[in-house]
Short mmCIF file of C-alpha atoms and ligand atoms in Angstrom, two decimals:
data_model
loop_
_atom_site.label_atom_id
_atom_site.label_comp_id
_atom_site.label_asym_id
_atom_site.label_seq_id
_atom_site.Cartn_x
_atom_site.Cartn_y
_atom_site.Cartn_z
CA MET A 1 0.00 0.00 0.00
CA ALA A 2 1.30 3.48 -0.87
CA THR A 3 1.75 5.62 2.22
CA PRO A 4 1.74 9.40 1.80
CA SER A 5 5.53 9.52 2.11
CA HIS A 6 5.85 6.64 -0.36
CA ARG A 7 3.62 8.52 -2.80
CA ARG A 8 5.75 11.63 -2.29
CA SER A 9 8.95 9.77 -3.04
CA LEU A 10 7.35 8.17 -6.13
CA ARG A 11 6.31 11.61 -7.31
CA LYS A 12 9.80 12.91 -6.67
CA ARG A 13 11.31 10.04 -8.62
CA ARG A 14 8.93 10.59 -11.55
CA ALA A 15 9.69 14.33 -11.57
CA LEU A 16 13.39 13.57 -11.46
CA LEU A 17 13.11 11.16 -14.40
CA THR A 18 11.22 13.76 -16.43
CA SER A 19 13.88 16.37 -15.65
CA VAL A 20 16.69 14.00 -16.55
CA ALA A 21 14.98 13.17 -19.87
CA ALA A 22 14.60 16.87 -20.62
CA VAL A 23 18.20 17.68 -19.70
CA ALA A 24 19.30 14.92 -22.08
CA VAL A 25 17.82 16.93 -24.94
CA THR A 26 20.68 19.17 -25.94
CA GLY A 27 20.70 22.27 -28.05
CA LEU A 28 17.87 24.71 -28.60
CA GLY A 29 15.37 25.06 -25.82
CA ALA A 30 16.73 22.45 -23.41
CA SER A 31 16.27 24.69 -20.39
CA TYR A 32 12.78 25.47 -21.53
CA LEU A 33 11.96 21.76 -21.57
CA VAL A 34 13.29 21.40 -18.04
CA MET A 35 11.04 24.23 -17.01
CA SER A 36 8.02 22.65 -18.69
CA ALA A 37 8.74 19.34 -17.02
CA ASN A 38 8.86 21.05 -13.63
CA ALA A 39 5.71 22.98 -14.44
CA ASN A 40 3.86 19.69 -14.91
CA ALA A 41 4.78 18.57 -11.43
CA VAL A 42 4.64 21.86 -9.53
CA ASP A 43 2.59 25.02 -9.96
CA LEU A 44 4.26 28.33 -10.80
CA TYR A 45 4.28 29.49 -7.20
CA HIS A 46 6.14 26.44 -5.89
CA GLN A 47 8.67 26.10 -8.70
CA THR A 48 12.33 26.10 -7.73
CA LEU A 49 15.50 26.70 -9.68
CA ALA A 50 16.42 23.62 -11.74
CA ALA A 51 19.58 21.69 -10.92
CA LYS A 52 22.73 23.13 -12.51
CA ASP A 53 20.90 26.23 -13.73
CA GLY A 54 23.63 28.75 -13.07
CA TRP A 55 25.39 29.90 -9.92
CA ALA A 56 22.19 30.11 -7.83
CA SER A 57 21.83 26.32 -8.18
CA SER A 58 25.09 25.61 -6.40
CA GLY A 59 25.21 24.21 -2.87
CA THR A 60 21.78 24.25 -1.28
CA GLY A 61 20.24 25.61 -4.50
CA THR A 62 17.45 28.18 -4.69
CA THR A 63 13.99 27.15 -3.56
CA GLY A 64 12.58 30.47 -2.32
CA GLY A 65 9.34 30.01 -0.43
CA ALA A 66 8.44 26.63 -1.93
CA LYS A 67 7.93 25.16 1.54
CA ALA A 68 5.53 27.90 2.66
CA ASP A 69 2.48 26.83 4.62
CA ALA A 70 -0.99 28.24 3.95
CA ALA A 71 -0.53 30.95 6.59
CA HIS A 72 2.53 32.23 4.72
CA THR A 73 1.06 32.16 1.23
CA PHE A 74 -0.25 35.57 0.24
CA THR A 75 -1.95 37.23 -2.71
CA VAL A 76 -1.33 40.97 -2.81
CA SER A 77 -2.64 43.79 -5.01
CA THR A 78 -1.72 46.92 -3.07
CA ARG A 79 1.41 48.39 -1.55
CA ALA A 80 0.09 47.94 1.99
CA GLN A 81 -0.72 44.27 1.33
CA LEU A 82 2.76 43.69 -0.10
CA VAL A 83 4.43 45.28 2.93
CA LYS A 84 2.33 43.11 5.25
CA ALA A 85 3.08 39.93 3.31
CA LEU A 86 6.83 40.61 3.34
CA GLY A 87 6.69 40.82 7.11
CA SER A 88 9.90 41.34 9.03
CA ALA A 89 13.17 41.27 7.07
CA SER A 90 14.62 38.98 9.74
CA ASP A 91 11.78 36.38 9.68
CA THR A 92 13.09 33.37 7.75
CA THR A 93 9.78 31.47 7.58
CA PRO A 94 9.28 30.37 3.96
CA ARG A 95 6.71 32.55 2.23
CA ILE A 96 5.09 32.78 -1.18
CA ILE A 97 3.82 36.17 -2.29
CA LYS A 98 1.64 36.22 -5.39
CA VAL A 99 1.42 39.68 -6.90
CA LYS A 100 -1.87 40.25 -8.66
CA GLY A 101 -1.93 43.29 -10.95
CA THR A 102 0.34 46.32 -10.77
CA ILE A 103 1.33 47.72 -7.39
CA ASP A 104 2.17 51.44 -7.32
CA ALA A 105 4.88 51.96 -4.68
CA ASN A 106 4.12 55.66 -4.55
CA THR A 107 0.83 55.22 -2.71
CA ASP A 108 -0.05 55.54 0.95
CA ASP A 109 -1.53 52.85 3.18
CA ALA A 110 -5.02 53.74 1.97
CA GLY A 111 -3.92 53.44 -1.67
CA LYS A 112 -3.86 57.19 -2.34
CA LYS A 113 -1.27 58.37 -4.89
CA LEU A 114 1.79 60.12 -3.44
CA THR A 115 3.84 62.63 -5.40
CA CYS A 116 7.35 63.99 -4.91
CA ALA A 117 5.74 67.09 -3.37
CA ASN A 118 4.09 64.88 -0.74
CA TYR A 119 7.47 63.48 0.30
CA ALA A 120 9.11 66.92 0.32
CA SER A 121 6.30 68.41 2.39
CA GLY A 122 7.47 69.41 5.87
CA THR A 123 11.19 68.94 5.11
CA GLY A 124 11.88 72.42 3.78
CA TYR A 125 13.35 71.00 0.57
CA SER A 126 12.83 72.73 -2.72
CA LEU A 127 14.71 72.02 -5.91
CA THR A 128 14.93 75.73 -6.67
CA SER A 129 16.60 76.43 -3.32
CA TYR A 130 18.84 73.37 -3.67
CA LEU A 131 20.06 74.52 -7.09
CA LYS A 132 20.72 78.00 -5.71
CA ALA A 133 22.67 76.68 -2.71
CA TYR A 134 24.97 74.28 -4.56
CA ASP A 135 25.49 76.04 -7.87
CA PRO A 136 29.18 75.36 -8.63
CA ALA A 137 29.59 79.09 -9.38
CA VAL A 138 28.74 79.77 -5.73
CA TYR A 139 29.48 76.55 -3.84
CA GLY A 140 32.46 75.35 -5.84
CA ARG A 141 33.21 71.83 -7.01
CA SER A 142 35.48 70.49 -4.31
CA LYS A 143 33.02 69.04 -1.80
CA LEU A 144 29.66 67.29 -1.55
CA PRO A 145 26.64 69.43 -0.68
CA SER A 146 26.09 69.66 3.06
CA GLY A 147 23.88 71.48 5.56
CA GLY A 148 20.63 73.37 4.87
CA GLN A 149 19.07 72.20 1.64
CA GLU A 150 21.14 69.00 1.53
CA THR A 151 19.83 68.03 4.97
CA ALA A 152 16.32 68.79 3.74
CA ARG A 153 16.88 66.75 0.56
CA ALA A 154 18.08 63.76 2.58
CA ALA A 155 15.03 64.00 4.84
CA ALA A 156 12.67 64.06 1.85
CA GLN A 157 14.53 61.15 0.27
CA LYS A 158 14.18 59.19 3.49
CA LYS A 159 10.44 59.72 3.41
CA GLN A 160 10.23 58.39 -0.14
CA ALA A 161 12.46 55.43 0.73
CA ALA A 162 10.22 54.48 3.65
CA ASN A 163 7.40 54.21 1.16
CA ILE A 164 8.93 52.61 -1.94
CA VAL A 165 11.63 50.24 -0.60
CA PHE A 166 10.39 46.69 -0.05
CA LYS A 167 12.69 44.54 2.08
CA VAL A 168 12.52 40.89 1.08
CA PRO A 169 13.21 38.31 3.78
CA ALA A 170 15.02 35.00 3.28
CA ASN A 171 13.21 31.98 1.83
CA THR A 172 10.75 34.05 -0.19
CA THR A 173 9.21 33.51 -3.60
CA LEU A 174 7.71 36.66 -5.10
CA VAL A 175 5.86 35.91 -8.31
CA GLY A 176 3.37 37.63 -10.58
CA VAL A 177 -0.02 36.02 -11.10
CA PRO A 178 -0.30 35.21 -14.83
CA GLY A 179 -2.69 37.29 -16.88
CA THR A 180 -2.83 40.20 -14.40
CA LYS A 181 -0.03 42.49 -15.72
CA ALA A 182 1.66 41.81 -12.40
CA GLY A 183 4.43 44.12 -11.29
CA ILE A 184 5.70 46.95 -9.17
CA THR A 185 5.79 50.54 -10.39
CA GLY A 186 8.06 53.11 -8.77
CA GLY A 187 9.50 50.71 -6.19
CA MET A 188 12.71 49.00 -5.17
CA LEU A 189 12.91 45.39 -4.02
CA GLN A 190 15.77 45.22 -1.56
CA ILE A 191 17.24 41.75 -1.06
CA GLN A 192 19.85 42.41 1.59
CA ASN A 193 21.91 39.99 3.68
CA VAL A 194 19.43 37.18 3.09
CA ASP A 195 19.59 33.78 1.38
CA ASN A 196 17.25 31.97 -0.99
CA VAL A 197 14.94 34.34 -2.86
CA ILE A 198 13.04 33.86 -6.12
CA VAL A 199 11.62 36.80 -8.11
CA ARG A 200 9.62 35.89 -11.22
CA ASN A 201 7.05 37.08 -13.70
CA LEU A 202 6.99 40.71 -12.58
CA THR A 203 7.27 43.98 -14.49
CA PHE A 204 9.39 46.57 -12.72
CA ALA A 205 8.79 50.02 -14.17
CA ALA A 206 9.37 53.68 -13.40
CA THR A 207 11.65 53.32 -10.38
CA GLU A 208 12.47 57.01 -9.87
CA ASP A 209 14.18 59.04 -7.19
CA CYS A 210 12.30 62.28 -6.44
CA PHE A 211 15.46 63.73 -4.89
CA PRO A 212 18.67 63.08 -6.85
CA GLN A 213 21.83 64.25 -5.11
CA TRP A 214 24.37 66.55 -6.70
CA ASP A 215 27.95 65.28 -6.46
CA PRO A 216 30.40 67.79 -7.96
CA THR A 217 33.28 65.36 -7.29
CA ASP A 218 31.83 62.50 -9.37
CA GLY A 219 33.73 62.54 -12.66
CA ASP A 220 35.17 65.64 -14.28
CA GLU A 221 31.95 67.60 -14.43
CA GLY A 222 29.97 66.24 -11.47
CA ASN A 223 26.85 64.07 -11.58
CA TRP A 224 23.30 63.87 -10.32
CA ASN A 225 22.93 60.49 -8.63
CA SER A 226 19.82 58.56 -7.68
CA THR A 227 19.35 55.95 -5.00
CA TYR A 228 16.94 53.30 -6.18
CA ASP A 229 17.35 50.19 -8.32
CA SER A 230 14.19 48.32 -9.32
CA VAL A 231 15.73 45.25 -7.68
CA THR A 232 18.83 45.53 -5.54
CA LEU A 233 20.88 42.68 -4.09
CA ARG A 234 23.27 43.58 -1.28
CA GLY A 235 25.04 40.75 0.46
CA ALA A 236 22.34 38.42 -0.86
CA THR A 237 22.95 34.75 -1.72
CA HIS A 238 21.04 32.19 -3.79
CA VAL A 239 18.81 34.55 -5.73
CA TRP A 240 16.98 33.58 -8.92
CA ALA A 241 15.55 36.45 -10.96
CA ASP A 242 13.61 34.97 -13.84
CA HIS A 243 11.10 36.07 -16.48
CA ASN A 244 10.84 39.67 -15.27
CA THR A 245 10.65 42.85 -17.33
CA PHE A 246 12.59 45.97 -16.36
CA THR A 247 11.89 49.34 -17.95
CA ASP A 248 12.06 53.08 -17.27
CA ALA A 249 8.73 53.54 -19.05
CA PRO A 250 6.72 55.65 -19.19
CA ARG A 251 9.25 58.40 -18.38
CA PHE A 252 12.48 57.97 -20.32
CA ASP A 253 15.82 59.65 -19.64
CA SER A 254 15.20 61.94 -22.62
CA ALA A 255 12.70 63.71 -20.33
CA ASN A 256 15.37 64.40 -17.68
CA PRO A 257 16.28 68.10 -17.44
CA GLU A 258 19.87 69.34 -17.08
CA TYR A 259 21.12 71.29 -14.08
CA PHE A 260 24.68 72.56 -13.72
CA GLY A 261 25.16 71.26 -17.27
CA ARG A 262 24.58 67.64 -16.18
CA GLU A 263 21.64 65.29 -16.65
CA TYR A 264 19.29 65.29 -13.67
CA GLN A 265 19.21 61.49 -13.51
CA VAL A 266 16.24 60.07 -11.61
CA HIS A 267 17.07 56.41 -12.33
CA ASP A 268 19.77 54.15 -10.93
CA GLY A 269 20.10 50.42 -11.69
CA SER A 270 17.53 47.94 -12.97
CA LEU A 271 19.00 44.93 -11.15
CA ASP A 272 22.15 45.67 -9.15
CA ILE A 273 24.10 42.87 -7.46
CA THR A 274 26.53 44.37 -4.96
CA LYS A 275 28.21 44.23 -1.54
CA SER A 276 29.47 40.65 -1.78
CA SER A 277 26.24 39.20 -3.08
CA ASP A 278 26.86 35.70 -4.41
CA LEU A 279 25.33 32.75 -6.25
CA VAL A 280 22.82 34.51 -8.46
CA THR A 281 21.06 33.30 -11.61
CA VAL A 282 19.46 35.90 -13.88
CA SER A 283 17.46 34.15 -16.59
CA ARG A 284 14.91 34.99 -19.29
CA ASN A 285 14.34 38.59 -18.24
CA GLN A 286 13.84 41.57 -20.51
CA PHE A 287 15.88 44.65 -19.74
CA THR A 288 14.73 47.58 -21.79
CA SER A 289 14.94 51.37 -22.10
CA HIS A 290 17.46 52.02 -19.34
CA ASP A 291 20.92 53.51 -18.80
CA LYS A 292 22.86 51.95 -15.88
CA THR A 293 21.24 48.54 -16.01
CA MET A 294 23.17 45.93 -13.99
CA LEU A 295 26.05 46.52 -11.66
CA ILE A 296 27.87 43.47 -10.32
CA GLY A 297 29.99 44.86 -7.50
CA SER A 298 29.71 48.52 -6.54
CA SER A 299 33.38 49.24 -6.01
CA ASP A 300 36.71 48.00 -7.32
CA SER A 301 37.61 46.99 -3.77
CA GLU A 302 34.79 44.46 -3.28
CA PRO A 303 36.49 41.38 -1.76
CA ALA A 304 37.36 38.42 -3.98
CA GLY A 305 35.52 35.11 -3.89
CA LYS A 306 31.95 36.40 -4.17
CA LEU A 307 29.84 38.07 -6.86
CA ARG A 308 29.37 34.81 -8.78
CA VAL A 309 26.53 35.41 -11.22
CA SER A 310 25.05 33.54 -14.21
CA ILE A 311 23.19 35.59 -16.79
CA HIS A 312 21.45 33.66 -19.53
CA HIS A 313 18.63 33.88 -22.06
CA ASN A 314 17.87 37.52 -21.31
CA VAL A 315 16.94 40.20 -23.81
CA TRP A 316 18.73 43.55 -23.48
CA LYS A 317 17.08 46.13 -25.68
CA GLY A 318 17.68 49.88 -25.66
CA ILE A 319 20.34 49.70 -22.93
CA VAL A 320 23.00 52.41 -22.64
CA GLN A 321 25.52 50.58 -20.40
CA ARG A 322 26.16 47.96 -17.68
CA ALA A 323 24.64 44.89 -19.30
CA PRO A 324 26.32 44.08 -16.98
CA LEU A 325 29.28 45.99 -15.53
CA GLY A 326 31.09 43.15 -13.76
CA ARG A 327 33.67 43.41 -11.01
CA VAL A 328 35.73 40.82 -9.14
CA GLY A 329 33.44 37.79 -9.55
CA GLN A 330 33.20 34.74 -11.78
CA ILE A 331 30.43 35.78 -14.15
CA HIS A 332 28.90 33.60 -16.85
CA ILE A 333 27.01 35.39 -19.61
CA TYR A 334 25.48 33.11 -22.25
CA ASN A 335 22.66 32.90 -24.76
CA ASN A 336 21.62 36.51 -24.29
CA LEU A 337 20.26 38.75 -27.01
CA TYR A 338 21.63 42.29 -27.12
CA ASP A 339 19.71 44.60 -29.41
CA VAL A 340 21.73 47.81 -29.44
CA THR A 341 19.49 49.65 -31.86
CA PRO A 342 18.70 53.05 -30.28
CA LEU A 343 15.33 52.90 -28.52
CA ASN A 344 13.29 55.65 -26.85
CA GLY A 345 16.39 57.86 -26.87
CA TYR A 346 18.68 55.26 -25.26
CA ALA A 347 21.83 54.78 -27.38
CA VAL A 348 24.46 52.19 -26.49
CA GLN A 349 27.73 53.15 -24.78
CA TYR A 350 28.75 49.51 -24.34
CA SER A 351 27.10 46.22 -23.38
CA ILE A 352 29.51 44.28 -21.16
CA ASN A 353 32.20 45.86 -18.99
CA SER A 354 34.75 43.66 -17.19
CA ARG A 355 36.81 45.48 -14.58
CA ALA A 356 38.48 45.02 -11.18
CA LYS A 357 39.78 41.57 -12.20
CA ALA A 358 36.32 40.24 -13.08
CA GLN A 359 36.46 36.75 -14.58
CA VAL A 360 33.79 36.88 -17.25
CA VAL A 361 32.93 34.01 -19.56
CA ALA A 362 30.69 35.33 -22.34
CA GLU A 363 29.66 32.79 -24.92
CA ASN A 364 27.01 32.19 -27.55
CA ASN A 365 25.37 35.58 -27.14
CA HIS A 366 23.81 37.43 -30.06
CA TRP A 367 24.16 41.15 -30.79
CA LYS A 368 21.84 42.96 -33.16
CA VAL A 369 23.92 45.95 -34.21
CA PRO A 370 22.68 48.72 -36.51
CA ALA A 371 24.86 50.44 -39.10
CA GLY A 372 27.00 53.09 -37.44
CA VAL A 373 27.66 51.21 -34.17
CA LYS A 374 31.19 49.76 -34.11
CA VAL A 375 31.69 46.21 -32.85
CA ALA A 376 34.64 47.48 -30.78
CA LYS A 377 32.13 49.52 -28.80
CA LEU A 378 30.18 46.56 -27.44
CA LEU A 379 32.66 45.79 -24.66
CA SER A 380 34.53 47.83 -22.07
CA GLY A 381 37.16 47.31 -19.39
CA ASP A 382 39.82 48.84 -17.17
CA GLY A 383 42.68 46.62 -18.29
CA THR A 384 42.39 44.18 -15.35
CA GLY A 385 39.12 42.43 -16.19
CA ALA A 386 38.88 39.35 -18.41
CA ILE A 387 36.34 38.22 -20.97
CA LYS A 388 36.74 34.76 -22.42
CA GLY A 389 34.39 32.83 -24.66
CA THR A 390 33.43 31.87 -28.18
CA GLY A 391 30.32 31.68 -30.32
CA ASN A 392 29.24 35.30 -29.88
CA ALA A 393 27.46 36.56 -32.96
CA VAL A 394 27.02 40.02 -34.40
CA ASN A 395 24.07 40.13 -36.79
CA SER A 396 24.26 36.32 -37.14
CA THR A 397 28.00 36.22 -37.89
CA VAL A 398 30.23 34.72 -35.20
CA THR A 399 32.61 37.51 -34.23
CA ASP A 400 35.54 37.88 -31.82
CA LEU A 401 34.29 40.88 -29.86
CA VAL A 402 37.26 40.90 -27.50
CA ALA A 403 39.75 41.05 -30.37
CA ALA A 404 37.78 43.92 -31.91
CA TYR A 405 37.70 45.77 -28.60
CA ASN A 406 41.37 45.19 -27.83
CA ALA A 407 42.44 46.36 -31.29
CA ALA A 408 40.72 49.67 -30.66
CA SER A 409 41.52 50.16 -26.96
CA SER A 410 44.62 50.81 -24.87
CA LYS A 411 43.15 49.01 -21.83
CA ASP A 412 42.96 45.50 -23.21
CA LEU A 413 40.60 42.90 -21.84
CA LYS A 414 42.38 39.80 -20.61
CA THR A 415 41.36 36.69 -22.51
CA THR A 416 41.94 33.96 -19.95
CA VAL A 417 39.92 33.31 -16.79
CA ASN A 418 40.51 31.36 -13.58
CA TRP A 419 37.47 29.07 -13.84
CA THR A 420 35.36 26.90 -16.12
CA PRO A 421 31.56 27.13 -15.86
CA THR A 422 29.88 23.82 -15.04
CA LEU A 423 26.41 24.92 -13.89
CA THR A 424 25.13 25.32 -17.42
CA ALA A 425 21.89 23.34 -17.77
CA GLY A 426 20.12 24.49 -20.91
CA MET A 427 23.06 26.30 -22.46
CA GLU A 428 22.74 26.41 -26.24
CA SER A 429 25.91 25.88 -28.24
CA SER A 430 24.92 28.42 -30.88
CA ALA A 431 23.57 31.96 -30.69
CA LYS A 432 21.93 31.61 -34.08
CA ASN A 433 18.31 31.18 -33.08
CA LEU A 434 18.23 33.55 -30.11
CA PRO A 435 16.63 36.53 -31.92
CA THR A 436 13.65 34.31 -32.73
CA SER A 437 13.43 32.08 -29.67
CA LEU A 438 13.92 34.75 -26.99
CA GLY A 439 11.20 36.99 -28.42
CA THR A 440 8.45 34.80 -26.96
CA THR A 441 10.17 33.13 -24.00
CA THR A 442 11.44 36.08 -21.97
CA GLY A 443 10.11 38.77 -19.69
CA ALA A 444 7.00 39.04 -17.56
CA GLY A 445 3.70 37.68 -18.84
CA VAL A 446 5.12 34.56 -20.47
CA LEU A 447 4.84 32.08 -17.61
CA SER A 448 1.55 30.39 -16.84
CA1 CA B 501 22.34 50.90 -7.55
CA1 CA B 502 44.74 47.35 -27.51
#
C-alpha cells in the first residue's frame, strides 16, 4: 500500500526522471523543456531553480518560499498588502507572495497616490533652493553638498524610501499572477543579507528618485545620482531572478532636465548585485529602455571570492551601459540577445564591462547591431578584467568581440579566466536562433 511519504517519493522520482529526460535533450530550448517538465509537477508558485541552472543552483540551491504553509502564502494587489506579506526582514519562515496586478509603490496605506511634493512636504526641501545653494559658481566643485538644503533633501529622500523600498526576507518567492499584468511601479525590491529568494514574472517600471543628489566630485563635471534600483541585491545569496521585465517607461531619460550642465538622472540600476552578493542566476528577463542597467559589485575593492553570477537567455534592448558591468566575480554570460538599436532615446555606450579583475565568460550571445555602431564599442574594461568565450554573434556572424575591442583600446581585456563554468543546464551551443526564440520566451507575462 502506498503511504503518503511513499507517494511523495514516487512523485519525486517521476519528476526527477522527467527532468533528466529533458536535460538529455541538448541544443535549442533544453532549459525550456526542463522548465516545462517542472511545471507539470509543480505550480508556478512552488517552482524552484532547476539543478545546474547557473550559480544560484550551487550548494543548497534556490527554492525560495516553496515550503511555505498556507498561513505564509499571500496574494497581494496593493502596496500595503505587499508590505504586510513581506513581514519582518529577519523572519526566515518560507513565504510565497503572489502579486496580482500592478502595485504602485508611490501610494499611501489607503492606496492614495503620493507625489514627490508629498514626500518633500514638511522637510523644507525645494529644488529651486537646492540649485541655488549648490550652484558650482557659488558653492564650488570640491566638496559634496552639506547642511541646509542638503539636509532637507536627505530628509525628503528618506520619506520616499520608507514608502517605496520593499525589504525581502530569506526563503521568499515573489511571483506575478499570470494574466494580471503583475508588477511593481516606482519601487525597489531590496534583497539584503538574506539567502534563498526567487523573483519571477513581474514587471518593474518607473523606479524614480524624487530627490537626486548633486555630487560635484563624481567625474570631471559632477553628476546627479539617484538611489533606487528596481531590484537591488546587497550581500544576498542564492537569488533567482527569472522572467521579469525591467523598464524606465513611461518616463524615459530623454525627459530628464539638465542642471549645472549635467543630466538630472532620476534612475539608478535595474538589477544591481553588490556588496558581496553571491550565487545569483538571472534568466529569461527583458531589460529595456534604461541607462545603468546591472552593476555586479559597486566598487573596485569588493572582496574576492563572491559576486558569482550567471546571466542567460535575457533580452537587453535599448540599454546604454552595464549589461552588466562586472567586477571581481566569476560571471557567466550566455545565450543573451543584445539589441543595441537606439530605442526611446537610449543609445548604447557599451554592453559588457569587465573590470576590477572580473572573470567573465561570455559565450554564444547574439548582438543585433545597426549600421553606425562599431563592434569594438560593445565591450569595455579597465585593463584588469577578463572576458573569455566563443560563439558570440554580431548580426548572425560569429565575431571575436574581445579582439575587436582590444584592437581599438589601450586598456585590453584579458582573454583567460581562472574558472570553467559547469552549472550550465540548458546552455545552447549556438547563438543563431536567439533573436527568434527569446522573443516569446522572456520577460514578464510569459509564464503560466
Ligand atoms: Ca544601484
Ligand atoms: Ca589594444
